């Protein structure tokens, strides 16, 4: 496993013209951040040895490197979801490669269903913590020497970055929520009973990504910051039929606010 990761990283390094320490997973609501990059160069996932290739509609697969302002960054356009059939090793493979490439900070976004009754569709939620409800743990198996066998998760989402995001949102007059993201396998959205259960467990939002990558980033010593766009509501009395199109529409509508905060955070 480690050997494969290192082979992948060696290949990418041969193509790299910069040495970014910041990586961004361009999840829902953040896709347009690439339009703001200058001096870009790209590597298709399919060219990269041992790299998984994304299958889901609306997600292409490539690494895009460039400058955001004067900051060198690396972005992932297209992530790997467990519901697509990938194992956890594949879902989190890029994060381990990032570790080999020298990445120190990771920025992520996602779409999520709000289970907090005070949330509304279109809200942005800084992820302060998570609940891992995936059926397989990404660190199951032989420990890779990036981190300890039993990693601490007391600050999975960096408190300094969270504080900074709140300042930025306040300065920009952007309303921002904070809360706990519960990661579940999907691909079904939740039944009303499931939304209610997750809310009682302490979740403010539920989605189908992010948690595996964040666990592995923590194991790799990479600091994480994440924002969810609330695209639908899993709140009693407000639950309506939800489709992927509805989710995408709500995420797109939140894009300018999400991008404004992330741009400033990254810089
Ligand atoms: N549940 C799970 N994943 C999601 C949701 C949801 O309600 N909305 C967007 N992604």
PDB file of C-alpha atoms in Angstrom, residues 90-263:
ATOM      1  CA  UNK A  90      -9.628   4.094  -2.675  1.00  0.00           C
ATOM      2  CA  UNK A  91     -11.888   6.803  -1.265  1.00  0.00           C
ATOM      3  CA  UNK A  92      -9.019   8.071   0.878  1.00  0.00           C
ATOM      4  CA  UNK A  93      -6.130   7.248  -1.456  1.00  0.00           C
ATOM      5  CA  UNK A  94      -5.683  10.836  -2.701  1.00  0.00           C
ATOM      6  CA  UNK A  95      -5.284  12.099   0.864  1.00  0.00           C
ATOM      7  CA  UNK A  96      -2.355   9.801   1.479  1.00  0.00           C
ATOM      8  CA  UNK A  97      -0.853  10.890  -1.803  1.00  0.00           C
ATOM      9  CA  UNK A  98      -1.275  14.502  -0.650  1.00  0.00           C
ATOM     10  CA  UNK A  99       0.710  13.631   2.474  1.00  0.00           C
ATOM     11  CA  UNK A 100       3.552  12.373   0.260  1.00  0.00           C
ATOM     12  CA  UNK A 101       3.343  15.554  -1.830  1.00  0.00           C
ATOM     13  CA  UNK A 102       3.845  17.763   1.230  1.00  0.00           C
ATOM     14  CA  UNK A 103       0.276  18.994   1.752  1.00  0.00           C
ATOM     15  CA  UNK A 104      -0.284  20.449   5.241  1.00  0.00           C
ATOM     16  CA  UNK A 105      -3.839  21.813   5.033  1.00  0.00           C
ATOM     17  CA  UNK A 106      -6.959  20.432   3.411  1.00  0.00           C
ATOM     18  CA  UNK A 107     -10.121  22.367   2.538  1.00  0.00           C
ATOM     19  CA  UNK A 108     -13.301  20.417   1.779  1.00  0.00           C
ATOM     20  CA  UNK A 109     -16.899  21.141   0.922  1.00  0.00           C
ATOM     21  CA  UNK A 110     -19.976  19.021   0.552  1.00  0.00           C
ATOM     22  CA  UNK A 111     -23.743  19.064   0.190  1.00  0.00           C
ATOM     23  CA  UNK A 112     -25.710  17.911   3.189  1.00  0.00           C
ATOM     24  CA  UNK A 113     -29.239  17.518   4.471  1.00  0.00           C
ATOM     25  CA  UNK A 114     -29.915  19.708   7.495  1.00  0.00           C
ATOM     26  CA  UNK A 115     -31.193  17.891  10.578  1.00  0.00           C
ATOM     27  CA  UNK A 116     -30.919  20.947  12.839  1.00  0.00           C
ATOM     28  CA  UNK A 117     -34.419  22.516  13.020  1.00  0.00           C
ATOM     29  CA  UNK A 118     -32.998  26.054  12.884  1.00  0.00           C
ATOM     30  CA  UNK A 119     -31.331  25.447   9.504  1.00  0.00           C
ATOM     31  CA  UNK A 120     -32.694  26.530   6.149  1.00  0.00           C
ATOM     32  CA  UNK A 121     -31.970  25.411   2.607  1.00  0.00           C
ATOM     33  CA  UNK A 122     -29.001  27.328   1.267  1.00  0.00           C
ATOM     34  CA  UNK A 123     -27.316  27.777   4.643  1.00  0.00           C
ATOM     35  CA  UNK A 124     -23.581  27.270   4.920  1.00  0.00           C
ATOM     36  CA  UNK A 125     -22.385  25.256   7.904  1.00  0.00           C
ATOM     37  CA  UNK A 126     -18.809  25.231   9.146  1.00  0.00           C
ATOM     38  CA  UNK A 127     -18.125  21.630  10.110  1.00  0.00           C
ATOM     39  CA  UNK A 128     -16.954  21.672  13.731  1.00  0.00           C
ATOM     40  CA  UNK A 129     -16.937  17.911  14.228  1.00  0.00           C
ATOM     41  CA  UNK A 130     -18.271  14.743  12.660  1.00  0.00           C
ATOM     42  CA  UNK A 131     -19.929  11.427  13.360  1.00  0.00           C
ATOM     43  CA  UNK A 132     -18.568   8.528  11.350  1.00  0.00           C
ATOM     44  CA  UNK A 133     -21.522   6.352  10.339  1.00  0.00           C
ATOM     45  CA  UNK A 134     -19.817   4.630   7.400  1.00  0.00           C
ATOM     46  CA  UNK A 135     -19.934   0.836   7.623  1.00  0.00           C
ATOM     47  CA  UNK A 136     -16.185   0.462   7.085  1.00  0.00           C
ATOM     48  CA  UNK A 137     -13.423   2.428   8.799  1.00  0.00           C
ATOM     49  CA  UNK A 138     -10.821   3.959   6.464  1.00  0.00           C
ATOM     50  CA  UNK A 139      -7.979   3.093   8.860  1.00  0.00           C
ATOM     51  CA  UNK A 140      -9.004  -0.546   9.270  1.00  0.00           C
ATOM     52  CA  UNK A 141      -6.093  -2.840   8.479  1.00  0.00           C
ATOM     53  CA  UNK A 142      -2.348  -2.608   8.856  1.00  0.00           C
ATOM     54  CA  UNK A 143      -1.382   0.810  10.169  1.00  0.00           C
ATOM     55  CA  UNK A 144       0.515   3.036   7.759  1.00  0.00           C
ATOM     56  CA  UNK A 145       3.355   4.830   9.524  1.00  0.00           C
ATOM     57  CA  UNK A 146       1.898   8.262   8.717  1.00  0.00           C
ATOM     58  CA  UNK A 147       0.274   8.266  12.139  1.00  0.00           C
ATOM     59  CA  UNK A 148      -0.438   6.167  15.214  1.00  0.00           C
ATOM     60  CA  UNK A 149      -2.458   2.940  15.266  1.00  0.00           C
ATOM     61  CA  UNK A 150      -5.061   4.641  17.439  1.00  0.00           C
ATOM     62  CA  UNK A 151      -5.266   8.227  16.234  1.00  0.00           C
ATOM     63  CA  UNK A 152      -6.652  11.028  18.366  1.00  0.00           C
ATOM     64  CA  UNK A 153      -9.758  12.702  16.914  1.00  0.00           C
ATOM     65  CA  UNK A 154     -10.331  15.398  19.518  1.00  0.00           C
ATOM     66  CA  UNK A 155      -9.846  18.181  16.951  1.00  0.00           C
ATOM     67  CA  UNK A 156     -10.620  16.620  13.589  1.00  0.00           C
ATOM     68  CA  UNK A 157     -11.501  20.080  12.221  1.00  0.00           C
ATOM     69  CA  UNK A 158      -8.858  22.645  13.105  1.00  0.00           C
ATOM     70  CA  UNK A 159     -10.117  25.134  15.702  1.00  0.00           C
ATOM     71  CA  UNK A 160      -7.889  27.962  14.479  1.00  0.00           C
ATOM     72  CA  UNK A 161      -9.224  27.598  10.937  1.00  0.00           C
ATOM     73  CA  UNK A 162     -12.807  27.517  12.248  1.00  0.00           C
ATOM     74  CA  UNK A 163     -12.245  30.738  14.218  1.00  0.00           C
ATOM     75  CA  UNK A 164     -10.738  32.399  11.149  1.00  0.00           C
ATOM     76  CA  UNK A 165     -13.695  31.342   8.968  1.00  0.00           C
ATOM     77  CA  UNK A 166     -16.130  32.888  11.428  1.00  0.00           C
ATOM     78  CA  UNK A 167     -14.196  36.175  11.297  1.00  0.00           C
ATOM     79  CA  UNK A 168     -14.158  36.132   7.509  1.00  0.00           C
ATOM     80  CA  UNK A 169     -17.883  35.374   7.280  1.00  0.00           C
ATOM     81  CA  UNK A 170     -18.639  38.213   9.732  1.00  0.00           C
ATOM     82  CA  UNK A 171     -16.459  40.669   7.774  1.00  0.00           C
ATOM     83  CA  UNK A 172     -18.214  39.740   4.552  1.00  0.00           C
ATOM     84  CA  UNK A 173     -21.667  39.838   6.101  1.00  0.00           C
ATOM     85  CA  UNK A 174     -22.245  36.176   5.256  1.00  0.00           C
ATOM     86  CA  UNK A 175     -24.467  34.289   7.672  1.00  0.00           C
ATOM     87  CA  UNK A 176     -22.787  31.079   8.673  1.00  0.00           C
ATOM     88  CA  UNK A 177     -23.897  28.159  10.820  1.00  0.00           C
ATOM     89  CA  UNK A 178     -21.723  25.717  12.706  1.00  0.00           C
ATOM     90  CA  UNK A 179     -22.431  22.113  13.348  1.00  0.00           C
ATOM     91  CA  UNK A 180     -21.740  18.429  13.338  1.00  0.00           C
ATOM     92  CA  UNK A 181     -21.699  16.539  10.050  1.00  0.00           C
ATOM     93  CA  UNK A 182     -22.754  12.920  10.058  1.00  0.00           C
ATOM     94  CA  UNK A 183     -21.269  10.890   7.221  1.00  0.00           C
ATOM     95  CA  UNK A 184     -23.300   7.971   5.950  1.00  0.00           C
ATOM     96  CA  UNK A 185     -22.816   5.629   3.006  1.00  0.00           C
ATOM     97  CA  UNK A 186     -25.812   6.594   0.859  1.00  0.00           C
ATOM     98  CA  UNK A 187     -26.819   6.424  -1.919  1.00  0.00           C
ATOM     99  CA  UNK A 188     -30.337   6.762  -0.513  1.00  0.00           C
ATOM    100  CA  UNK A 189     -31.270  10.001   1.143  1.00  0.00           C
ATOM    101  CA  UNK A 190     -32.670   9.399   4.617  1.00  0.00           C
ATOM    102  CA  UNK A 191     -36.092   8.246   5.675  1.00  0.00           C
ATOM    103  CA  UNK A 192     -37.816  10.605   8.103  1.00  0.00           C
ATOM    104  CA  UNK A 193     -37.014   8.127  10.887  1.00  0.00           C
ATOM    105  CA  UNK A 194     -33.322   8.152   9.970  1.00  0.00           C
ATOM    106  CA  UNK A 195     -33.147  11.956   9.889  1.00  0.00           C
ATOM    107  CA  UNK A 196     -34.797  12.009  13.319  1.00  0.00           C
ATOM    108  CA  UNK A 197     -32.351   9.437  14.679  1.00  0.00           C
ATOM    109  CA  UNK A 198     -29.334  11.360  13.348  1.00  0.00           C
ATOM    110  CA  UNK A 199     -30.660  14.588  14.878  1.00  0.00           C
ATOM    111  CA  UNK A 200     -31.042  12.841  18.238  1.00  0.00           C
ATOM    112  CA  UNK A 201     -27.497  11.564  17.963  1.00  0.00           C
ATOM    113  CA  UNK A 202     -26.344  15.155  17.766  1.00  0.00           C
ATOM    114  CA  UNK A 203     -25.922  15.617  14.020  1.00  0.00           C
ATOM    115  CA  UNK A 204     -26.771  18.985  12.489  1.00  0.00           C
ATOM    116  CA  UNK A 205     -26.347  17.771   8.918  1.00  0.00           C
ATOM    117  CA  UNK A 206     -25.990  14.491   7.063  1.00  0.00           C
ATOM    118  CA  UNK A 207     -24.143  13.675   3.869  1.00  0.00           C
ATOM    119  CA  UNK A 208     -22.381  10.938   1.933  1.00  0.00           C
ATOM    120  CA  UNK A 209     -18.757  12.065   1.844  1.00  0.00           C
ATOM    121  CA  UNK A 210     -15.974  13.889   3.671  1.00  0.00           C
ATOM    122  CA  UNK A 211     -15.706  11.828   6.873  1.00  0.00           C
ATOM    123  CA  UNK A 212     -13.359   9.149   5.434  1.00  0.00           C
ATOM    124  CA  UNK A 213     -11.064  11.771   3.883  1.00  0.00           C
ATOM    125  CA  UNK A 214     -11.011  13.794   7.095  1.00  0.00           C
ATOM    126  CA  UNK A 215     -10.135  10.770   9.224  1.00  0.00           C
ATOM    127  CA  UNK A 216      -7.235   9.898   6.947  1.00  0.00           C
ATOM    128  CA  UNK A 217      -6.083  13.523   6.750  1.00  0.00           C
ATOM    129  CA  UNK A 218      -5.952  13.596  10.539  1.00  0.00           C
ATOM    130  CA  UNK A 219      -3.965  10.375  10.571  1.00  0.00           C
ATOM    131  CA  UNK A 220      -1.574  11.970   8.069  1.00  0.00           C
ATOM    132  CA  UNK A 221      -1.136  15.106  10.199  1.00  0.00           C
ATOM    133  CA  UNK A 222      -2.981  17.292   7.669  1.00  0.00           C
ATOM    134  CA  UNK A 223      -5.123  20.059   9.211  1.00  0.00           C
ATOM    135  CA  UNK A 224      -8.697  20.183   7.923  1.00  0.00           C
ATOM    136  CA  UNK A 225     -11.324  22.830   7.334  1.00  0.00           C
ATOM    137  CA  UNK A 226     -14.766  21.996   5.915  1.00  0.00           C
ATOM    138  CA  UNK A 227     -18.055  23.636   4.975  1.00  0.00           C
ATOM    139  CA  UNK A 228     -21.378  21.972   4.171  1.00  0.00           C
ATOM    140  CA  UNK A 229     -24.067  23.552   2.020  1.00  0.00           C
ATOM    141  CA  UNK A 230     -27.467  22.661   3.405  1.00  0.00           C
ATOM    142  CA  UNK A 231     -29.321  21.549   0.288  1.00  0.00           C
ATOM    143  CA  UNK A 232     -32.440  19.981   1.824  1.00  0.00           C
ATOM    144  CA  UNK A 233     -34.007  19.563   5.225  1.00  0.00           C
ATOM    145  CA  UNK A 234     -34.360  16.405   7.269  1.00  0.00           C
ATOM    146  CA  UNK A 235     -36.409  18.195   9.870  1.00  0.00           C
ATOM    147  CA  UNK A 236     -39.789  16.924  11.027  1.00  0.00           C
ATOM    148  CA  UNK A 237     -42.603  18.796   9.283  1.00  0.00           C
ATOM    149  CA  UNK A 238     -40.232  20.090   6.576  1.00  0.00           C
ATOM    150  CA  UNK A 239     -39.287  16.849   4.884  1.00  0.00           C
ATOM    151  CA  UNK A 240     -40.202  16.764   1.199  1.00  0.00           C
ATOM    152  CA  UNK A 241     -39.118  14.552  -1.666  1.00  0.00           C
ATOM    153  CA  UNK A 242     -35.490  15.299  -2.543  1.00  0.00           C
ATOM    154  CA  UNK A 243     -33.605  14.660  -5.780  1.00  0.00           C
ATOM    155  CA  UNK A 244     -29.975  14.967  -6.846  1.00  0.00           C
ATOM    156  CA  UNK A 245     -31.060  17.887  -9.066  1.00  0.00           C
ATOM    157  CA  UNK A 246     -32.569  19.746  -6.088  1.00  0.00           C
ATOM    158  CA  UNK A 247     -29.357  19.165  -4.158  1.00  0.00           C
ATOM    159  CA  UNK A 248     -27.205  20.438  -7.027  1.00  0.00           C
ATOM    160  CA  UNK A 249     -29.405  23.486  -7.536  1.00  0.00           C
ATOM    161  CA  UNK A 250     -29.195  24.468  -3.863  1.00  0.00           C
ATOM    162  CA  UNK A 251     -25.441  23.869  -3.838  1.00  0.00           C
ATOM    163  CA  UNK A 252     -24.976  26.011  -6.957  1.00  0.00           C
ATOM    164  CA  UNK A 253     -26.998  28.822  -5.404  1.00  0.00           C
ATOM    165  CA  UNK A 254     -24.704  28.812  -2.374  1.00  0.00           C
ATOM    166  CA  UNK A 255     -21.586  28.771  -4.535  1.00  0.00           C
ATOM    167  CA  UNK A 256     -20.725  32.519  -4.429  1.00  0.00           C
ATOM    168  CA  UNK A 257     -20.847  32.611  -0.603  1.00  0.00           C
ATOM    169  CA  UNK A 258     -18.976  29.328  -0.218  1.00  0.00           C
ATOM    170  CA  UNK A 259     -16.303  30.441  -2.678  1.00  0.00           C
ATOM    171  CA  UNK A 260     -15.902  33.841  -1.016  1.00  0.00           C
ATOM    172  CA  UNK A 261     -15.167  32.286   2.357  1.00  0.00           C
ATOM    173  CA  UNK A 262     -12.950  29.521   1.045  1.00  0.00           C
ATOM    174  CA  UNK A 263     -10.939  31.884  -1.170  1.00  0.00           C
TER     175      UNK A 263
END
